[in-house]
mmCIF file with all atom_site columns, C-alpha atoms in Angstrom:
data_model
loop_
_atom_site.group_PDB
_atom_site.id
_atom_site.type_symbol
_atom_site.label_atom_id
_atom_site.label_alt_id
_atom_site.label_comp_id
_atom_site.label_asym_id
_atom_site.label_entity_id
_atom_site.label_seq_id
_atom_site.pdbx_PDB_ins_code
_atom_site.Cartn_x
_atom_site.Cartn_y
_atom_site.Cartn_z
_atom_site.occupancy
_atom_site.B_iso_or_equiv
_atom_site.pdbx_formal_charge
_atom_site.auth_seq_id
_atom_site.auth_comp_id
_atom_site.auth_asym_id
_atom_site.auth_atom_id
_atom_site.pdbx_PDB_model_num
ATOM 1   C CA . MET T 1 1   ? 129.907 81.747  84.958  1.00 0.00 ? 1   MET T CA 1
ATOM 2   C CA . ALA T 1 2   ? 132.156 80.956  87.921  1.00 0.00 ? 2   ALA T CA 1
ATOM 3   C CA . GLU T 1 3   ? 131.452 82.132  91.432  1.00 0.00 ? 3   GLU T CA 1
ATOM 4   C CA . LYS T 1 4   ? 134.086 84.133  93.268  1.00 0.00 ? 4   LYS T CA 1
ATOM 5   C CA . ILE T 1 5   ? 135.088 83.244  96.800  1.00 0.00 ? 5   ILE T CA 1
ATOM 6   C CA . TRP T 1 6   ? 135.190 86.503  98.756  1.00 0.00 ? 6   TRP T CA 1
ATOM 7   C CA . ASN T 1 7   ? 136.163 85.113  102.157 1.00 0.00 ? 7   ASN T CA 1
ATOM 8   C CA . PRO T 1 8   ? 137.996 82.070  103.476 1.00 0.00 ? 8   PRO T CA 1
ATOM 9   C CA . PRO T 1 9   ? 135.735 78.997  103.348 1.00 0.00 ? 9   PRO T CA 1
ATOM 10  C CA . MET T 1 10  ? 133.444 78.567  106.349 1.00 0.00 ? 10  MET T CA 1
ATOM 11  C CA . PRO T 1 11  ? 133.123 75.204  108.069 1.00 0.00 ? 11  PRO T CA 1
ATOM 12  C CA . PRO T 1 12  ? 130.418 73.000  106.562 1.00 0.00 ? 12  PRO T CA 1
ATOM 13  C CA . LEU T 1 13  ? 126.959 73.784  107.917 1.00 0.00 ? 13  LEU T CA 1
ATOM 14  C CA . PHE T 1 14  ? 126.060 70.096  108.218 1.00 0.00 ? 14  PHE T CA 1
ATOM 15  C CA . GLN T 1 15  ? 128.801 67.898  109.647 1.00 0.00 ? 15  GLN T CA 1
ATOM 16  C CA . TRP T 1 16  ? 129.227 64.918  111.905 1.00 0.00 ? 16  TRP T CA 1
ATOM 17  C CA . THR T 1 17  ? 131.992 63.140  113.734 1.00 0.00 ? 17  THR T CA 1
ATOM 18  C CA . TYR T 1 18  ? 133.352 60.006  112.108 1.00 0.00 ? 18  TYR T CA 1
ATOM 19  C CA . GLY T 1 19  ? 136.475 58.278  113.366 1.00 0.00 ? 19  GLY T CA 1
ATOM 20  C CA . GLY T 1 20  ? 137.221 61.206  115.645 1.00 0.00 ? 20  GLY T CA 1
ATOM 21  C CA . GLN T 1 21  ? 137.152 63.718  112.773 1.00 0.00 ? 21  GLN T CA 1
ATOM 22  C CA . ARG T 1 22  ? 134.554 66.289  111.794 1.00 0.00 ? 22  ARG T CA 1
ATOM 23  C CA . ILE T 1 23  ? 133.457 65.582  108.212 1.00 0.00 ? 23  ILE T CA 1
ATOM 24  C CA . PRO T 1 24  ? 130.779 67.203  106.078 1.00 0.00 ? 24  PRO T CA 1
ATOM 25  C CA . VAL T 1 25  ? 127.469 65.456  105.547 1.00 0.00 ? 25  VAL T CA 1
ATOM 26  C CA . SER T 1 26  ? 127.096 64.676  101.841 1.00 0.00 ? 26  SER T CA 1
ATOM 27  C CA . ARG T 1 27  ? 124.613 66.560  99.668  1.00 0.00 ? 27  ARG T CA 1
ATOM 28  C CA . GLN T 1 28  ? 122.969 63.273  98.738  1.00 0.00 ? 28  GLN T CA 1
ATOM 29  C CA . LEU T 1 29  ? 122.390 62.367  102.388 1.00 0.00 ? 29  LEU T CA 1
ATOM 30  C CA . ILE T 1 30  ? 120.826 65.796  103.006 1.00 0.00 ? 30  ILE T CA 1
ATOM 31  C CA . ARG T 1 31  ? 118.716 65.494  99.848  1.00 0.00 ? 31  ARG T CA 1
ATOM 32  C CA . ASN T 1 32  ? 117.516 62.018  100.823 1.00 0.00 ? 32  ASN T CA 1
ATOM 33  C CA . GLY T 1 33  ? 116.659 63.175  104.344 1.00 0.00 ? 33  GLY T CA 1
ATOM 34  C CA . VAL T 1 34  ? 114.713 66.232  103.147 1.00 0.00 ? 34  VAL T CA 1
ATOM 35  C CA . ASN T 1 35  ? 112.817 64.221  100.543 1.00 0.00 ? 35  ASN T CA 1
ATOM 36  C CA . GLU T 1 36  ? 112.003 61.509  103.108 1.00 0.00 ? 36  GLU T CA 1
ATOM 37  C CA . VAL T 1 37  ? 110.495 64.166  105.383 1.00 0.00 ? 37  VAL T CA 1
ATOM 38  C CA . LEU T 1 38  ? 108.583 65.676  102.449 1.00 0.00 ? 38  LEU T CA 1
ATOM 39  C CA . GLU T 1 39  ? 107.249 62.252  101.510 1.00 0.00 ? 39  GLU T CA 1
ATOM 40  C CA . ARG T 1 40  ? 105.984 61.699  105.068 1.00 0.00 ? 40  ARG T CA 1
ATOM 41  C CA . THR T 1 41  ? 104.201 65.077  105.069 1.00 0.00 ? 41  THR T CA 1
ATOM 42  C CA . GLY T 1 42  ? 102.361 64.323  101.842 1.00 0.00 ? 42  GLY T CA 1
ATOM 43  C CA . LEU T 1 43  ? 103.021 67.847  100.514 1.00 0.00 ? 43  LEU T CA 1
ATOM 44  C CA . THR T 1 44  ? 102.605 68.198  96.755  1.00 0.00 ? 44  THR T CA 1
ATOM 45  C CA . ASP T 1 45  ? 103.280 70.782  94.074  1.00 0.00 ? 45  ASP T CA 1
ATOM 46  C CA . SER T 1 46  ? 100.581 72.549  92.033  1.00 0.00 ? 46  SER T CA 1
ATOM 47  C CA . GLU T 1 47  ? 100.291 69.498  89.761  1.00 0.00 ? 47  GLU T CA 1
ATOM 48  C CA . GLY T 1 48  ? 99.782  67.092  92.659  1.00 0.00 ? 48  GLY T CA 1
ATOM 49  C CA . GLN T 1 49  ? 103.293 65.604  92.435  1.00 0.00 ? 49  GLN T CA 1
ATOM 50  C CA . PRO T 1 50  ? 105.313 65.059  95.635  1.00 0.00 ? 50  PRO T CA 1
ATOM 51  C CA . LEU T 1 51  ? 107.649 67.932  96.400  1.00 0.00 ? 51  LEU T CA 1
ATOM 52  C CA . ASP T 1 52  ? 111.310 67.347  95.580  1.00 0.00 ? 52  ASP T CA 1
ATOM 53  C CA . PHE T 1 53  ? 114.043 69.529  97.041  1.00 0.00 ? 53  PHE T CA 1
ATOM 54  C CA . ALA T 1 54  ? 117.763 69.667  96.470  1.00 0.00 ? 54  ALA T CA 1
ATOM 55  C CA . PRO T 1 55  ? 120.098 71.204  99.061  1.00 0.00 ? 55  PRO T CA 1
ATOM 56  C CA . HIS T 1 56  ? 120.751 74.057  96.619  1.00 0.00 ? 56  HIS T CA 1
ATOM 57  C CA . ASP T 1 57  ? 117.040 75.011  96.795  1.00 0.00 ? 57  ASP T CA 1
ATOM 58  C CA . PHE T 1 58  ? 117.611 76.199  100.353 1.00 0.00 ? 58  PHE T CA 1
ATOM 59  C CA . ARG T 1 59  ? 120.330 78.544  99.091  1.00 0.00 ? 59  ARG T CA 1
ATOM 60  C CA . ARG T 1 60  ? 117.848 80.005  96.606  1.00 0.00 ? 60  ARG T CA 1
ATOM 61  C CA . ASN T 1 61  ? 115.196 80.297  99.311  1.00 0.00 ? 61  ASN T CA 1
ATOM 62  C CA . PHE T 1 62  ? 117.655 82.073  101.604 1.00 0.00 ? 62  PHE T CA 1
ATOM 63  C CA . ILE T 1 63  ? 118.600 84.637  98.941  1.00 0.00 ? 63  ILE T CA 1
ATOM 64  C CA . THR T 1 64  ? 114.938 85.267  98.057  1.00 0.00 ? 64  THR T CA 1
ATOM 65  C CA . ASP T 1 65  ? 113.937 85.673  101.712 1.00 0.00 ? 65  ASP T CA 1
ATOM 66  C CA . ALA T 1 66  ? 116.917 87.905  102.470 1.00 0.00 ? 66  ALA T CA 1
ATOM 67  C CA . ILE T 1 67  ? 116.212 90.281  99.569  1.00 0.00 ? 67  ILE T CA 1
ATOM 68  C CA . ARG T 1 68  ? 112.439 90.318  100.233 1.00 0.00 ? 68  ARG T CA 1
ATOM 69  C CA . SER T 1 69  ? 113.208 91.147  103.872 1.00 0.00 ? 69  SER T CA 1
ATOM 70  C CA . GLY T 1 70  ? 115.201 94.208  102.859 1.00 0.00 ? 70  GLY T CA 1
ATOM 71  C CA . LEU T 1 71  ? 118.774 92.980  102.495 1.00 0.00 ? 71  LEU T CA 1
ATOM 72  C CA . PRO T 1 72  ? 120.314 94.979  99.642  1.00 0.00 ? 72  PRO T CA 1
ATOM 73  C CA . PRO T 1 73  ? 121.044 92.704  96.659  1.00 0.00 ? 73  PRO T CA 1
ATOM 74  C CA . PRO T 1 74  ? 124.777 93.622  96.603  1.00 0.00 ? 74  PRO T CA 1
ATOM 75  C CA . ILE T 1 75  ? 125.063 92.386  100.211 1.00 0.00 ? 75  ILE T CA 1
ATOM 76  C CA . ALA T 1 76  ? 123.223 89.165  99.274  1.00 0.00 ? 76  ALA T CA 1
ATOM 77  C CA . GLN T 1 77  ? 125.722 88.848  96.399  1.00 0.00 ? 77  GLN T CA 1
ATOM 78  C CA . VAL T 1 78  ? 128.644 88.928  98.841  1.00 0.00 ? 78  VAL T CA 1
ATOM 79  C CA . LEU T 1 79  ? 126.952 86.430  101.179 1.00 0.00 ? 79  LEU T CA 1
ATOM 80  C CA . ALA T 1 80  ? 126.298 84.072  98.273  1.00 0.00 ? 80  ALA T CA 1
ATOM 81  C CA . GLY T 1 81  ? 129.878 84.431  97.029  1.00 0.00 ? 81  GLY T CA 1
ATOM 82  C CA . HIS T 1 82  ? 128.760 85.507  93.558  1.00 0.00 ? 82  HIS T CA 1
ATOM 83  C CA . SER T 1 83  ? 131.053 87.663  91.447  1.00 0.00 ? 83  SER T CA 1
ATOM 84  C CA . ASP T 1 84  ? 128.089 88.873  89.369  1.00 0.00 ? 84  ASP T CA 1
ATOM 85  C CA . LEU T 1 85  ? 124.994 90.534  90.826  1.00 0.00 ? 85  LEU T CA 1
ATOM 86  C CA . ASN T 1 86  ? 122.930 88.999  88.010  1.00 0.00 ? 86  ASN T CA 1
ATOM 87  C CA . ALA T 1 87  ? 123.710 85.531  89.383  1.00 0.00 ? 87  ALA T CA 1
ATOM 88  C CA . THR T 1 88  ? 122.348 86.593  92.772  1.00 0.00 ? 88  THR T CA 1
ATOM 89  C CA . MET T 1 89  ? 119.250 88.193  91.262  1.00 0.00 ? 89  MET T CA 1
ATOM 90  C CA . GLY T 1 90  ? 118.654 84.963  89.334  1.00 0.00 ? 90  GLY T CA 1
ATOM 91  C CA . TYR T 1 91  ? 118.209 83.281  92.722  1.00 0.00 ? 91  TYR T CA 1
ATOM 92  C CA . ASN T 1 92  ? 115.657 85.897  93.818  1.00 0.00 ? 92  ASN T CA 1
ATOM 93  C CA . ALA T 1 93  ? 112.153 84.595  93.136  1.00 0.00 ? 93  ALA T CA 1
ATOM 94  C CA . ILE T 1 94  ? 109.604 87.206  92.081  1.00 0.00 ? 94  ILE T CA 1
ATOM 95  C CA . TYR T 1 95  ? 106.089 86.180  93.003  1.00 0.00 ? 95  TYR T CA 1
ATOM 96  C CA . PRO T 1 96  ? 103.026 87.559  91.146  1.00 0.00 ? 96  PRO T CA 1
ATOM 97  C CA . ALA T 1 97  ? 101.678 89.124  94.351  1.00 0.00 ? 97  ALA T CA 1
ATOM 98  C CA . ASP T 1 98  ? 105.025 90.934  94.816  1.00 0.00 ? 98  ASP T CA 1
ATOM 99  C CA . ALA T 1 99  ? 104.876 92.320  91.276  1.00 0.00 ? 99  ALA T CA 1
ATOM 100 C CA . ILE T 1 100 ? 101.316 93.569  91.811  1.00 0.00 ? 100 ILE T CA 1
ATOM 101 C CA . GLU T 1 101 ? 102.165 95.147  95.160  1.00 0.00 ? 101 GLU T CA 1
ATOM 102 C CA . ALA T 1 102 ? 105.306 96.799  93.761  1.00 0.00 ? 102 ALA T CA 1
ATOM 103 C CA . HIS T 1 103 ? 103.270 98.194  90.857  1.00 0.00 ? 103 HIS T CA 1
ATOM 104 C CA . ARG T 1 104 ? 100.611 99.567  93.231  1.00 0.00 ? 104 ARG T CA 1
ATOM 105 C CA . ALA T 1 105 ? 103.293 101.188 95.388  1.00 0.00 ? 105 ALA T CA 1
ATOM 106 C CA . PHE T 1 106 ? 104.917 102.685 92.281  1.00 0.00 ? 106 PHE T CA 1
ATOM 107 C CA . ILE T 1 107 ? 101.586 104.129 91.089  1.00 0.00 ? 107 ILE T CA 1
ATOM 108 C CA . ALA T 1 108 ? 100.888 105.538 94.566  1.00 0.00 ? 108 ALA T CA 1
ATOM 109 C CA . ARG T 1 109 ? 104.321 107.239 94.617  1.00 0.00 ? 109 ARG T CA 1
ATOM 110 C CA . ARG T 1 110 ? 103.739 108.661 91.116  1.00 0.00 ? 110 ARG T CA 1
ATOM 111 C CA . ARG T 1 111 ? 100.301 109.964 92.072  1.00 0.00 ? 111 ARG T CA 1
ATOM 112 C CA . SER T 1 112 ? 101.241 111.416 95.459  1.00 0.00 ? 112 SER T CA 1
ATOM 113 C CA . PRO T 1 113 ? 102.469 114.815 94.161  1.00 0.00 ? 113 PRO T CA 1
ATOM 114 C CA . ARG T 1 114 ? 99.251  115.308 92.107  1.00 0.00 ? 114 ARG T CA 1
ATOM 115 C CA . PRO T 1 115 ? 95.891  116.477 93.468  1.00 0.00 ? 115 PRO T CA 1
ATOM 116 C CA . SER T 1 116 ? 93.764  113.441 94.371  1.00 0.00 ? 116 SER T CA 1
ATOM 117 C CA . GLU T 1 117 ? 90.752  114.751 92.412  1.00 0.00 ? 117 GLU T CA 1
ATOM 118 C CA . GLU T 1 118 ? 92.699  114.092 89.208  1.00 0.00 ? 118 GLU T CA 1
ATOM 119 C CA . TYR T 1 119 ? 92.427  110.379 89.969  1.00 0.00 ? 119 TYR T CA 1
ATOM 120 C CA . ARG T 1 120 ? 88.678  109.940 90.238  1.00 0.00 ? 120 ARG T CA 1
ATOM 121 C CA . THR T 1 121 ? 86.890  106.911 88.840  1.00 0.00 ? 121 THR T CA 1
ATOM 122 C CA . PRO T 1 122 ? 85.784  107.658 85.268  1.00 0.00 ? 122 PRO T CA 1
ATOM 123 C CA . THR T 1 123 ? 82.099  107.759 84.452  1.00 0.00 ? 123 THR T CA 1
ATOM 124 C CA . THR T 1 124 ? 80.605  105.002 82.306  1.00 0.00 ? 124 THR T CA 1
ATOM 125 C CA . GLU T 1 125 ? 80.486  107.393 79.343  1.00 0.00 ? 125 GLU T CA 1
ATOM 126 C CA . GLU T 1 126 ? 84.135  108.398 79.796  1.00 0.00 ? 126 GLU T CA 1
ATOM 127 C CA . TRP T 1 127 ? 85.204  104.766 80.075  1.00 0.00 ? 127 TRP T CA 1
ATOM 128 C CA . ASP T 1 128 ? 83.214  103.775 76.979  1.00 0.00 ? 128 ASP T CA 1
ATOM 129 C CA . ALA T 1 129 ? 84.781  106.658 75.034  1.00 0.00 ? 129 ALA T CA 1
ATOM 130 C CA . PHE T 1 130 ? 88.243  105.558 76.166  1.00 0.00 ? 130 PHE T CA 1
ATOM 131 C CA . LEU T 1 131 ? 87.620  101.944 75.141  1.00 0.00 ? 131 LEU T CA 1
ATOM 132 C CA . ALA T 1 132 ? 86.254  103.015 71.749  1.00 0.00 ? 132 ALA T CA 1
ATOM 133 C CA . HIS T 1 133 ? 89.410  105.068 71.175  1.00 0.00 ? 133 HIS T CA 1
ATOM 134 C CA . ALA T 1 134 ? 91.731  102.331 72.473  1.00 0.00 ? 134 ALA T CA 1
ATOM 135 C CA . HIS T 1 135 ? 90.171  99.682  70.243  1.00 0.00 ? 135 HIS T CA 1
ATOM 136 C CA . ARG T 1 136 ? 91.079  101.674 67.139  1.00 0.00 ? 136 ARG T CA 1
ATOM 137 C CA . GLY T 1 137 ? 94.618  100.437 67.594  1.00 0.00 ? 137 GLY T CA 1
ATOM 138 C CA . LEU T 1 138 ? 97.920  101.847 68.667  1.00 0.00 ? 138 LEU T CA 1
ATOM 139 C CA . PRO T 1 139 ? 99.162  105.081 67.089  1.00 0.00 ? 139 PRO T CA 1
ATOM 140 C CA . ALA T 1 140 ? 101.913 104.888 64.509  1.00 0.00 ? 140 ALA T CA 1
ATOM 141 C CA . PHE T 1 141 ? 105.285 104.213 66.075  1.00 0.00 ? 141 PHE T CA 1
ATOM 142 C CA . GLY T 1 142 ? 107.057 107.467 66.867  1.00 0.00 ? 142 GLY T CA 1
ATOM 143 C CA . GLN T 1 143 ? 103.816 109.467 66.943  1.00 0.00 ? 143 GLN T CA 1
ATOM 144 C CA . ILE T 1 144 ? 102.654 108.929 70.520  1.00 0.00 ? 144 ILE T CA 1
ATOM 145 C CA . ALA T 1 145 ? 101.504 112.214 72.072  1.00 0.00 ? 145 ALA T CA 1
ATOM 146 C CA . GLY T 1 146 ? 103.818 114.168 69.796  1.00 0.00 ? 146 GLY T CA 1
ATOM 147 C CA . ARG T 1 147 ? 106.869 112.719 71.533  1.00 0.00 ? 147 ARG T CA 1
ATOM 148 C CA . SER T 1 148 ? 109.692 110.827 69.965  1.00 0.00 ? 148 SER T CA 1
ATOM 149 C CA . THR T 1 149 ? 109.526 107.168 70.866  1.00 0.00 ? 149 THR T CA 1
ATOM 150 C CA . THR T 1 150 ? 112.568 106.009 69.009  1.00 0.00 ? 150 THR T CA 1
ATOM 151 C CA . SER T 1 151 ? 113.584 102.955 70.983  1.00 0.00 ? 151 SER T CA 1
ATOM 152 C CA . ASN T 1 152 ? 114.122 99.325  70.131  1.00 0.00 ? 152 ASN T CA 1
ATOM 153 C CA . CYS T 1 153 ? 110.978 98.389  72.057  1.00 0.00 ? 153 CYS T CA 1
ATOM 154 C CA . ARG T 1 154 ? 107.971 97.838  69.817  1.00 0.00 ? 154 ARG T CA 1
ATOM 155 C CA . PRO T 1 155 ? 104.379 97.517  71.077  1.00 0.00 ? 155 PRO T CA 1
ATOM 156 C CA . GLY T 1 156 ? 103.515 93.870  71.534  1.00 0.00 ? 156 GLY T CA 1
ATOM 157 C CA . SER T 1 157 ? 107.157 92.732  71.346  1.00 0.00 ? 157 SER T CA 1
ATOM 158 C CA . THR T 1 158 ? 107.336 91.726  74.991  1.00 0.00 ? 158 THR T CA 1
ATOM 159 C CA . PRO T 1 159 ? 107.038 87.976  75.613  1.00 0.00 ? 159 PRO T CA 1
#
């Protein structure tokens, strides 16, 4: 998938003067510098290995931070120079805490029009009855609450 250039190229972010001319700093020089700083800090990943960054990681971090801070994904797409929004969204990291918070906000929005007393904590007996029913297994496909569930999605098919 090729990226589309939407605007004239901007001057390189990292550049220096050499022989009276402004030239871009190479990716390898930036990578080496970042990794040297990381090595000095002693920062490690979750497996205890030293962190390793490539210049492109900062692009991914920028897109993630921009979208998490409220920048609409189509605007991030233009800034990144992507012709496909899916390429931009592939840069956007989704953290487990974000997924949980988004789910909680979704549930709160769904519940807001309903009376709050409908959402009380179930009694022990009610919970036990629910679990006993749930452990009997899923209903036959297409027979959930008398509604048609004819879709390609099957229970348990999600990775």
